[in-house]
Short mmCIF file of C-alpha atoms in Angstrom, two decimals:
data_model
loop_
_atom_site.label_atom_id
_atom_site.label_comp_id
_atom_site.label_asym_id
_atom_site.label_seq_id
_atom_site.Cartn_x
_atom_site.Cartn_y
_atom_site.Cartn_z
CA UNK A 692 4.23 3.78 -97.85
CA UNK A 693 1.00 4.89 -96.18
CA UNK A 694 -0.08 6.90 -99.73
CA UNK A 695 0.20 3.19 -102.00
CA UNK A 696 -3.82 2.36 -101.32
CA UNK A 697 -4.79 6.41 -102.70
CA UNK A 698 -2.52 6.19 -105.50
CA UNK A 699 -3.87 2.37 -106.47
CA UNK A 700 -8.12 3.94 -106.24
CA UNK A 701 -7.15 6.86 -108.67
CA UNK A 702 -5.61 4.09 -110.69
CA UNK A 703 -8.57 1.67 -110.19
CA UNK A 704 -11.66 3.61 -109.41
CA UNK A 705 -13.01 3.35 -112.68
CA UNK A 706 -11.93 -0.40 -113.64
CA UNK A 707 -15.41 -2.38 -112.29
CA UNK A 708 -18.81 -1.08 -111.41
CA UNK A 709 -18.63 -3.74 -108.58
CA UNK A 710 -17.78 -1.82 -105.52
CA UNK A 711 -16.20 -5.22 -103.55
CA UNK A 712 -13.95 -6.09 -106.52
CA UNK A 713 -12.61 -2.78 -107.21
CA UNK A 714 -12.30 -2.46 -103.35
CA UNK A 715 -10.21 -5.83 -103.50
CA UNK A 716 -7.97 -4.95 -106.55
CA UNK A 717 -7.31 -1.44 -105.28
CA UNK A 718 -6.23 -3.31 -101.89
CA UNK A 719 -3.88 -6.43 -103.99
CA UNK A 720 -2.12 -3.02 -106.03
CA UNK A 721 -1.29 -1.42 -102.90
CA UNK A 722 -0.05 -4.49 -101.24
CA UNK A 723 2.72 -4.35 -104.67
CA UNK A 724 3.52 -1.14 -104.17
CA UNK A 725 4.24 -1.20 -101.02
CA UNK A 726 6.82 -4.85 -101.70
CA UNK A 727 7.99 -3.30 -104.31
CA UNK A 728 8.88 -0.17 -102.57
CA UNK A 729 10.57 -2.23 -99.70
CA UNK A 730 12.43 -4.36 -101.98
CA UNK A 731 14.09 -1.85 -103.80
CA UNK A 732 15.02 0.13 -100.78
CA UNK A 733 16.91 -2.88 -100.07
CA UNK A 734 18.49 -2.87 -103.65
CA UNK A 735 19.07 0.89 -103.35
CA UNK A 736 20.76 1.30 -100.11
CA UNK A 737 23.96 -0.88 -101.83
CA UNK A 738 24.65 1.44 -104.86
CA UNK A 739 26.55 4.13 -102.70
CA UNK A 740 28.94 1.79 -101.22
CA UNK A 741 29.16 -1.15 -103.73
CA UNK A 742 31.85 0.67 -105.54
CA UNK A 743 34.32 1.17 -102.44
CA UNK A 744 33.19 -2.43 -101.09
CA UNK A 745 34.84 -3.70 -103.65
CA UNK A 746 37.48 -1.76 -104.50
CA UNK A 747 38.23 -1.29 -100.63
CA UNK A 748 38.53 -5.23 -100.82
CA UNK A 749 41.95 -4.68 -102.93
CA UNK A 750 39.90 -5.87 -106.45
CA UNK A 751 40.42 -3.71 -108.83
CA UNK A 752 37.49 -1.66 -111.02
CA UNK A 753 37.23 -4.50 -113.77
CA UNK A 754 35.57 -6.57 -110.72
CA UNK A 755 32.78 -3.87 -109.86
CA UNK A 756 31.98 -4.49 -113.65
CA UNK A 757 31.77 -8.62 -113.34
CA UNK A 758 29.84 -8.47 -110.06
CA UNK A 759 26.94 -6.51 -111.47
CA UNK A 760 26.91 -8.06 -115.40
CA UNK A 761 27.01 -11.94 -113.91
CA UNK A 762 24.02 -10.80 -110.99
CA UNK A 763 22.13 -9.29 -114.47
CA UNK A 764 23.39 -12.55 -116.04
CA UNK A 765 22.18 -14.82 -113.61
CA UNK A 766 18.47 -12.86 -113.98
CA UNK A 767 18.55 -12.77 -117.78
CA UNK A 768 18.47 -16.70 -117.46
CA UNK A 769 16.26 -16.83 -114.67
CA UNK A 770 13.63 -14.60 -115.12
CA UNK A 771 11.62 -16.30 -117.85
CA UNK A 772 11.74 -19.13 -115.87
CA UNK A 773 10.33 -17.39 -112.97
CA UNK A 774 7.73 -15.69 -115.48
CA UNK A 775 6.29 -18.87 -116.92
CA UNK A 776 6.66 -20.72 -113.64
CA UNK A 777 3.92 -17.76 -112.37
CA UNK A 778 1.65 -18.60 -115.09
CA UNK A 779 0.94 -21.93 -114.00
CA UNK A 780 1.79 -22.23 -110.28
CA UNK A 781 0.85 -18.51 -109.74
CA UNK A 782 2.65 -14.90 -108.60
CA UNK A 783 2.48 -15.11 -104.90
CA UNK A 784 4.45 -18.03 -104.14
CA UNK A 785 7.36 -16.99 -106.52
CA UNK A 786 6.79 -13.21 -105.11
CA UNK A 787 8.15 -14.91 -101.87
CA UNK A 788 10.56 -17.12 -102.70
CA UNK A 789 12.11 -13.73 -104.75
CA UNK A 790 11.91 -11.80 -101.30
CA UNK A 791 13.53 -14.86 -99.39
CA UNK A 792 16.18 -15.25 -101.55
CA UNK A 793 17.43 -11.61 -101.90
CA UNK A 794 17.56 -11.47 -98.07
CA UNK A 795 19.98 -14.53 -98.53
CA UNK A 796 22.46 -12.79 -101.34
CA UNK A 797 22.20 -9.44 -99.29
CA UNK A 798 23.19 -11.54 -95.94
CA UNK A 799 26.31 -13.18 -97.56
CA UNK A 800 27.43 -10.29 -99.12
CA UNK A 801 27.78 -8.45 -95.53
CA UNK A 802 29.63 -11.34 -94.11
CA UNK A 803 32.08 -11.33 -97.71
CA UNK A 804 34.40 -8.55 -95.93
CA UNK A 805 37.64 -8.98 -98.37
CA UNK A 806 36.82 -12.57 -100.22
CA UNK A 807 35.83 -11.48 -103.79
CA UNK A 808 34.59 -15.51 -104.39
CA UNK A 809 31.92 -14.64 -101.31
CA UNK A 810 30.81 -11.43 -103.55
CA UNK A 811 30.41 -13.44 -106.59
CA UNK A 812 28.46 -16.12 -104.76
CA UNK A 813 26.08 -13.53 -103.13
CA UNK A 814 25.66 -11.61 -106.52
CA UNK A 815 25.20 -14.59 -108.89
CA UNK A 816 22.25 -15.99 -105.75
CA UNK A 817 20.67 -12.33 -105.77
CA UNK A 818 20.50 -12.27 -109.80
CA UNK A 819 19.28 -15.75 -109.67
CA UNK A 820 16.07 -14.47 -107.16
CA UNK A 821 15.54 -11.17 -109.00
CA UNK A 822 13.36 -11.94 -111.66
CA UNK A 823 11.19 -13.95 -109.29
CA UNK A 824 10.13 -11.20 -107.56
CA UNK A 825 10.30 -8.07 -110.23
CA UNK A 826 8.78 -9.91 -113.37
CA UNK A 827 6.02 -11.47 -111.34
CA UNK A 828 5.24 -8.44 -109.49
CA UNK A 829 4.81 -6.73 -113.28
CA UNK A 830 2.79 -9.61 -114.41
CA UNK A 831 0.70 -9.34 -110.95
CA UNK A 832 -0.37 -5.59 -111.87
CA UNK A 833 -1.52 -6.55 -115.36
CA UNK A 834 -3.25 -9.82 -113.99
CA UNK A 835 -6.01 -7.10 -112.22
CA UNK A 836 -5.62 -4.21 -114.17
CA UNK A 837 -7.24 -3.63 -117.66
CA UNK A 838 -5.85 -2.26 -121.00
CA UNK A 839 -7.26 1.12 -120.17
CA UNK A 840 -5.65 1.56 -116.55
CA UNK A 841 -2.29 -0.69 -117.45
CA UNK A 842 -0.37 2.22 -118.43
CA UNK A 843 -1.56 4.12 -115.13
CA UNK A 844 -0.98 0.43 -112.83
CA UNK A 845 2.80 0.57 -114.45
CA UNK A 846 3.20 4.18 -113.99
CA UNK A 847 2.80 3.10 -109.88
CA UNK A 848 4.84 0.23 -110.66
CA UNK A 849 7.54 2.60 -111.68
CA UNK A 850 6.56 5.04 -108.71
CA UNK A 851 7.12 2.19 -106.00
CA UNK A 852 10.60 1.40 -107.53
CA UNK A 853 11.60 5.00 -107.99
CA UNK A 854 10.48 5.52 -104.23
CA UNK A 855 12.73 2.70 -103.30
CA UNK A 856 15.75 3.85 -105.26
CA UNK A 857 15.01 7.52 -103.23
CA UNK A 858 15.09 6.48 -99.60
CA UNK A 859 17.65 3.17 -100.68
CA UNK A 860 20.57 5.40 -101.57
CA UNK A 861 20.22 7.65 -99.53
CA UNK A 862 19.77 5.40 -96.44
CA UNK A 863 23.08 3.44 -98.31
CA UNK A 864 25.31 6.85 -97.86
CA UNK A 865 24.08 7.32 -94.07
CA UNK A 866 24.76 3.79 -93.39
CA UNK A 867 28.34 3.42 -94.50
CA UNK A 868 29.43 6.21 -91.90
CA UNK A 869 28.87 3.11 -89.53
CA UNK A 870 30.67 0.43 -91.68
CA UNK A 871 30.64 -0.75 -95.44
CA UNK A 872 29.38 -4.08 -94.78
CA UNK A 873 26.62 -2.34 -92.85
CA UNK A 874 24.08 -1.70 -95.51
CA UNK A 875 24.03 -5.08 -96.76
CA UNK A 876 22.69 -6.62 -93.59
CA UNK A 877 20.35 -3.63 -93.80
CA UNK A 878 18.93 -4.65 -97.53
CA UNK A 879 18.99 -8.30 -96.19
CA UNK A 880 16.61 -7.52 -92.93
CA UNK A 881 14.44 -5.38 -95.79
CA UNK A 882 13.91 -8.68 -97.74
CA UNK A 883 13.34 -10.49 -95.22
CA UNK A 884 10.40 -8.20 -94.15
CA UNK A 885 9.12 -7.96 -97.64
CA UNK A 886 9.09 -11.88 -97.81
CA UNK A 887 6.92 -12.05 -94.05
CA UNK A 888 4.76 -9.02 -95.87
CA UNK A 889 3.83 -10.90 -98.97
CA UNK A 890 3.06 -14.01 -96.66
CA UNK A 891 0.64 -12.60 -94.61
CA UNK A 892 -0.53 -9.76 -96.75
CA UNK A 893 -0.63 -10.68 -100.54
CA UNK A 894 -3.57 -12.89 -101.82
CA UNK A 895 -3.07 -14.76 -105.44
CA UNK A 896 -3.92 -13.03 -108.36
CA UNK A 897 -4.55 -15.88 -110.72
CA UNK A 898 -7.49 -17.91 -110.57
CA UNK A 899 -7.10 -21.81 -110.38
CA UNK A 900 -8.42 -22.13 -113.86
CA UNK A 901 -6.11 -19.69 -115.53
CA UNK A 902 -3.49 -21.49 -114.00
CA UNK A 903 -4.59 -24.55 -115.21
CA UNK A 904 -5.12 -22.91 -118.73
CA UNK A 905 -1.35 -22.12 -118.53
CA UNK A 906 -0.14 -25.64 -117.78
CA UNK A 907 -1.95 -26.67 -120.93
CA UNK A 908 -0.40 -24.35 -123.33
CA UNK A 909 3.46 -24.25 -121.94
CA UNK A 910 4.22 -21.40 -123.97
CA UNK A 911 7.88 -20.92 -124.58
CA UNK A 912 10.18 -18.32 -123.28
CA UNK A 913 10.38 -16.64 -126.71
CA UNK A 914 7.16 -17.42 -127.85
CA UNK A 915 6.47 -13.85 -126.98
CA UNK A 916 8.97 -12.34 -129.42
CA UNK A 917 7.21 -11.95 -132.06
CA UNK A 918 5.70 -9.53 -134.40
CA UNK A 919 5.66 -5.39 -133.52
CA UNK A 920 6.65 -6.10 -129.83
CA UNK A 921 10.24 -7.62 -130.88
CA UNK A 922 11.34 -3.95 -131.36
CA UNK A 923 10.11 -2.70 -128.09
CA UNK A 924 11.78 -5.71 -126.08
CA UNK A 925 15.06 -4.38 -128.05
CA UNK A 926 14.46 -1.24 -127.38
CA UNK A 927 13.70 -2.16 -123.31
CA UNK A 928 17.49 -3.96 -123.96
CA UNK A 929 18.75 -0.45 -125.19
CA UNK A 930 17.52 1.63 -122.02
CA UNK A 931 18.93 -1.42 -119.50
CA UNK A 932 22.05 -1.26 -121.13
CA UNK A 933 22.27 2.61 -121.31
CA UNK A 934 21.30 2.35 -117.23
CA UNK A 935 23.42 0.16 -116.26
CA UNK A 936 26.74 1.46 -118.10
CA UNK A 937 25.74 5.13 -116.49
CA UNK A 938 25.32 3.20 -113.13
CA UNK A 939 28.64 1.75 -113.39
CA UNK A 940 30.73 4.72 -114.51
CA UNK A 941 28.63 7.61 -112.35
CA UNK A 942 30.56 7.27 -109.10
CA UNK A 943 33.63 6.99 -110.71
CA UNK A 944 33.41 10.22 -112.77
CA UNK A 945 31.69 12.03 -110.35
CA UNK A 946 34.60 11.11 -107.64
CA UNK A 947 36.91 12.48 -111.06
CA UNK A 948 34.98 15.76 -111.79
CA UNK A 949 33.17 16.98 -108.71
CA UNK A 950 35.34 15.02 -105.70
CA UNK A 951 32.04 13.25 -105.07
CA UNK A 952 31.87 10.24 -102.29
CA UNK A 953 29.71 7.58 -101.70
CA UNK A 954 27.51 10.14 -99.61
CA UNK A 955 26.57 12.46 -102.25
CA UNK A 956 26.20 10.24 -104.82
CA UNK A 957 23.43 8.81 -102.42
CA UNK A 958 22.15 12.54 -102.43
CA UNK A 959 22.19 12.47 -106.27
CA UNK A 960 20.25 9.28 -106.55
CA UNK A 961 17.68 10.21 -104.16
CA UNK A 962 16.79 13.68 -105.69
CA UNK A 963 17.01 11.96 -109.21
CA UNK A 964 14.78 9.08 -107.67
CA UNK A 965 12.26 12.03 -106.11
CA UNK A 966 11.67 13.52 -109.91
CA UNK A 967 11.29 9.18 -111.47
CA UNK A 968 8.53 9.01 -108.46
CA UNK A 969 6.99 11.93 -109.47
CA UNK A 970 6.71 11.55 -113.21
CA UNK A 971 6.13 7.97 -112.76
CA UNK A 972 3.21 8.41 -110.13
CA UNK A 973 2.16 11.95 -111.59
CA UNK A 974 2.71 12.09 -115.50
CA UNK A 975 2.70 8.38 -116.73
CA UNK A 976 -0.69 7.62 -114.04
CA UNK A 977 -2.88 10.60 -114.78
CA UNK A 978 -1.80 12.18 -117.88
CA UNK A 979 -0.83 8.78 -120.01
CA UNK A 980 -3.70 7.65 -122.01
CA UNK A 981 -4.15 4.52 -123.77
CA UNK A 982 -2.55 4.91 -127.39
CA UNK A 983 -0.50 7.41 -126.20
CA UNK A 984 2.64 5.23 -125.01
CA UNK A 985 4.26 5.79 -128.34
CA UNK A 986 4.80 9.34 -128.46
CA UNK A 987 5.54 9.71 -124.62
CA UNK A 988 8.39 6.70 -124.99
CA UNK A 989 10.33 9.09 -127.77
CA UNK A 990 9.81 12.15 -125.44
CA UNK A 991 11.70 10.15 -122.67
CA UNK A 992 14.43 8.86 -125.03
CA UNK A 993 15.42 12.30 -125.91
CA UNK A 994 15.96 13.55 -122.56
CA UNK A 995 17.24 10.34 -121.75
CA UNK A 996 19.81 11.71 -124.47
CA UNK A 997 19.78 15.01 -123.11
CA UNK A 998 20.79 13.94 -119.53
CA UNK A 999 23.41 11.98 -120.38
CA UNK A 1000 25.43 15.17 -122.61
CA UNK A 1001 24.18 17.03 -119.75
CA UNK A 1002 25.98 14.85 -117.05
CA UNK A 1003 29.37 15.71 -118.87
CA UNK A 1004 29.52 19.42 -117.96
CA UNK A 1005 28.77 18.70 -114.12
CA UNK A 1006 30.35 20.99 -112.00
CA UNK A 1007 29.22 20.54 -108.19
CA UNK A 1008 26.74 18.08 -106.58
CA UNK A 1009 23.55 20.60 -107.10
CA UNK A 1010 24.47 20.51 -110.89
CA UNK A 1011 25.41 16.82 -111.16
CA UNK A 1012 21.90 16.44 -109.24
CA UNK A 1013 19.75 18.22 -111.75
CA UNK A 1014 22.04 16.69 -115.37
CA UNK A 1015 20.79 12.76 -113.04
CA UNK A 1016 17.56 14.06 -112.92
CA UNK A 1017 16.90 14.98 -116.41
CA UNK A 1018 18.28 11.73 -117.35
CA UNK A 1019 15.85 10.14 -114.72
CA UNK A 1020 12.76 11.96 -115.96
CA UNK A 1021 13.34 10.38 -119.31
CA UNK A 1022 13.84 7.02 -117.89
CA UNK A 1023 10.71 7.58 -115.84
CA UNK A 1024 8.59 7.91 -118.92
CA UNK A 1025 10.15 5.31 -120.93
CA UNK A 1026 9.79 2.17 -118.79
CA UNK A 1027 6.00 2.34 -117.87
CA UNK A 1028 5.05 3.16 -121.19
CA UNK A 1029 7.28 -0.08 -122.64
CA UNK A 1030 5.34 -2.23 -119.98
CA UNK A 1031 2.56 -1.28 -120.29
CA UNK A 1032 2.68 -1.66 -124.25
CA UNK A 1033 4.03 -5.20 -123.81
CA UNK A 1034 1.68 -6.45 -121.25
CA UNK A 1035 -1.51 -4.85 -123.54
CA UNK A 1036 0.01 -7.09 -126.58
CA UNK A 1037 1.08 -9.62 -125.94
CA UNK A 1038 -0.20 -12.61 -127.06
CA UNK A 1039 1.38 -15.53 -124.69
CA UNK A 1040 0.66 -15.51 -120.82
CA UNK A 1041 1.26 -11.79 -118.69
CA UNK A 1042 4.13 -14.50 -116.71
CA UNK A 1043 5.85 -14.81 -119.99
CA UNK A 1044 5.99 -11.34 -121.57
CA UNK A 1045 6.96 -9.80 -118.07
CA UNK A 1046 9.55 -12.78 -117.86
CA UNK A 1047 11.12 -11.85 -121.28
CA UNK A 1048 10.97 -8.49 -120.54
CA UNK A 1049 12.90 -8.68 -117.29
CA UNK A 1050 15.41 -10.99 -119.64
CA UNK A 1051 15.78 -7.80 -121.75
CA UNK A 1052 16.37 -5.56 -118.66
CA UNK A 1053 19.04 -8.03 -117.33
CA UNK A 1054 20.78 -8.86 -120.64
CA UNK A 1055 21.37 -4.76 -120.73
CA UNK A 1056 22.76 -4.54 -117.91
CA UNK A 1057 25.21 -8.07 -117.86
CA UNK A 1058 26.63 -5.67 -121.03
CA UNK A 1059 26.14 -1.89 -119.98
CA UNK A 1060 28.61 -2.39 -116.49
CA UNK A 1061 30.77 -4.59 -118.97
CA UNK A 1062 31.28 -1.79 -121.69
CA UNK A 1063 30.79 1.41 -119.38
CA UNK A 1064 33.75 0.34 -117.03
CA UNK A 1065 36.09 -1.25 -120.21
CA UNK A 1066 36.05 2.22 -122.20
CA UNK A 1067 35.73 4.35 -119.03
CA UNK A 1068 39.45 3.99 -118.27
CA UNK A 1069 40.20 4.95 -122.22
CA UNK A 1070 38.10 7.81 -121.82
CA UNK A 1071 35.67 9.39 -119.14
CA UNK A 1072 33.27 11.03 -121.39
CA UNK A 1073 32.74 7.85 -124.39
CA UNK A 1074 30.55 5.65 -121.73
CA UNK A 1075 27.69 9.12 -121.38
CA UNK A 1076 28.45 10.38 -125.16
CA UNK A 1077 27.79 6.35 -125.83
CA UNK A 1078 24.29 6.38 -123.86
CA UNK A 1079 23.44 9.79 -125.71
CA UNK A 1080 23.74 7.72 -128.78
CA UNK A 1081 22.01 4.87 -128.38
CA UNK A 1082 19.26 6.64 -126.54
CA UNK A 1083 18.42 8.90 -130.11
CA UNK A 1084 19.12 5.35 -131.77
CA UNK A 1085 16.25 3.38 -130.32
CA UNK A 1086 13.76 6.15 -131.49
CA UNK A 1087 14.55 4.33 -135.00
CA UNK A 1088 13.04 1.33 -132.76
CA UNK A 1089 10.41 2.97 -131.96
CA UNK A 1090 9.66 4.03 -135.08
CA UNK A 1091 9.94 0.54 -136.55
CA UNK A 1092 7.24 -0.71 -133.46
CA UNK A 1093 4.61 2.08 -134.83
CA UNK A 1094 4.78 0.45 -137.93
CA UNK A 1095 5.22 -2.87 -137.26
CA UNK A 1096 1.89 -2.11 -134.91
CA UNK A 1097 -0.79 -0.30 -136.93
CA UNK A 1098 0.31 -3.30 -139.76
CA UNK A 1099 -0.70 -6.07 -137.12
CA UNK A 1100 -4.07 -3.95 -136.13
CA UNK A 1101 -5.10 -3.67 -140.04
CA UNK A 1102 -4.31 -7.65 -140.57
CA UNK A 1103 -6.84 -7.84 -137.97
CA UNK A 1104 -9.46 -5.84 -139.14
CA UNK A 1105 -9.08 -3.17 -136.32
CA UNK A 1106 -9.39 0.22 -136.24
CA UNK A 1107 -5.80 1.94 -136.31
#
């Protein structure tokens, strides 16, 4: 956590000739990084032992499913709300009450033990938080970055969660030795520290007037689905829901193929999480340039394709590690890019777009847990061969966005 204020003045440095502001944005994107990073720690250290909490309840697999599509559920409704709430109240109050209300869903999970209504309760509270503390933190980073250095702001966006979803795991699988229930109490003291973080630490990004501004124009939730960026919110929807079906299935053919337990598929994470960070904080903030989002998103969906064919002939936990990571390094690329792209376009309030966005993320994966888990039972192999395909699909998306785009740009007299 110590690197988030060097990473945020490579990504700032050039953004404002005035020394004090650049000083103070530099300072507001390491304070993100560094909730971000804590928050998903929190998220991460549950994916190891999720699986076997439930199923070690006596619910069967259908139920791992329905716990994580009605948490995405409960976001996809929530997080526009949370989005265009930020607009006109601000980011750091809803940053909070995001924080605060994970800690709660984490606590009550812990105490759940075998009562599967407790488990729904905690998951449908945590999806209903989610989005107040992800889409806001997204449309935080593009209130004080510019169009040149959004891509790069997103990239560490991307880094803090991919940091998170290294050490969360990982910590997940160490944590379990000392009881299932264990980690969630773990995730909830991690929110809870995030929320006293953000209170003390992170100022308000939006000034009183812009605030004001967006009380005026109430812009509605899908106000900002509209012309060229349509396709990449769909495409955002096929990535979530090609995530979340490979998150659902992973432990369960991994345990099939390799004998893997909750331990080593913490190990897998991590190392996959380690390569995310590094593209994420490496590739997509130093190497990305603006106009170059495009080409880098179709680079990630094909070895977003490539991992998941890959994850099929896994034959021991170094190989499964490396098929995860491939898949990972695509992912890594993708989402910043998509951001980034969204949050430069947009034409409604950064609260809105990130809002919808998040919507997009959640509505893939109420669906991807839903699908990957039905048709995993039929066959082990459709849910990855399924992700391969939809991940060479939404380069027709793509496609469709370019075009779509550089129409927009000449209706408006720009250069394309």
């Amino acid at each position: 956590m110590a690197s988030a204020e060097p990473a945020a003045q490579a990504v700032l440095s050039s953004t404002n000739e005035s020394g004090g502001t650049v000083t103070h944005m530099k300072k507001q994107l390491a304070i993100i990084m560094v909730l971000l990073m804590t928050i998903f720690i929190g998220f991460g250290i549950i994916i190891p032992v999720l699986p076997a909490a439930v199923t070690g309840s006596g619910a069967d697999s259908f139920h791992l499913g329905m716990l994580l599509s009605v948490y995405s559920l409960a976001s996809f409704l929530m997080s526009p709300v949370w989005g265009g709430l930020s607009d006109r109240i601000g980011r750091r109050p809803l940053i909070m009450t995001g924080a605060l209300g994970f800690s709660v869903s984490f606590f009550l999970f812990g105490l759940a033990g075998d009562n599967l209504v407790l488990m729904y309760v905690s998951r449908i509270l945590g999806g209903l938080f989610s989005g107040a503390t992800t889409a806001c933190a997204v449309a935080y980073v593009a209130d004080i970055t510019t169009e040149e250095n959004r891509t790069k702001g997103m990239g560490l966006v991307g880094m803090s969660i991919g940091l998170g979803f290294i050490f969360g795991p990982a910590f997940g699988g160490l944590l379990s030795h000392f009881g299932l229930q264990v980690p969630f109490f773990a995730s909830s003291a991690l929110a809870l520290a995030t929320f006293a973080f953000a209170f003390f630490m992170l100022p308000e990004s939006l000034t009183v007037e812009m605030r004001s501004k967006s009380r005026e124009a109430k812009a509605s939730r899908w106000s900002a689905f509209v012309g060229s960026l349509k396709y990449l919110y769909v495409l955002s929807f096929f990535v979530s829901f090609t995530l979340a079906g490979l998150e659902a299935t992973l432990l369960l053919f991994e345990r099939d193929q390799i004998g893997a337990t909750p331990t080593q598929l913490g190990i897998m994470f991590a190392v996959s999480g380690v390569v995310g960070a590094l593209i994420q904080g490496g590739v997509a903030r130093r190497l990305v340039k603006k106009g170059q989002e495009s080409r880098v998103i179709g680079i990630g969906l094909l070895l977003s394709a490539l991992g998941f064919v890959l994850i099929l002939f896994s034959s021991s936990l170094l190989t499964a590690s490396i098929y995860l990571s491939v898949f990972a390094a695509g992912n890594a690329l993708i989402r910043p890019c998509v951001t980034s792209l969204i949050t430069q376009k947009t034409k409604v309030g950064q609260g809105v777009a990130s809002g919808l966005s998040s919507s997009m993320d959640s509505l893939g994966r109420i669906t991807g847990p839903l699908l990957g888990a039905g048709i995993y039972d039929y066959n082990h192999s459709v849910p990855f061969v399924t992700g391969a395909v939809l991940s060479i699909a939404a380069l027709y998306l793509l496609y469709r966005f370019i075009v779509a785009d550089r129409a927009d740009t000449r209706a408006a007299g720009q250069p394309v």
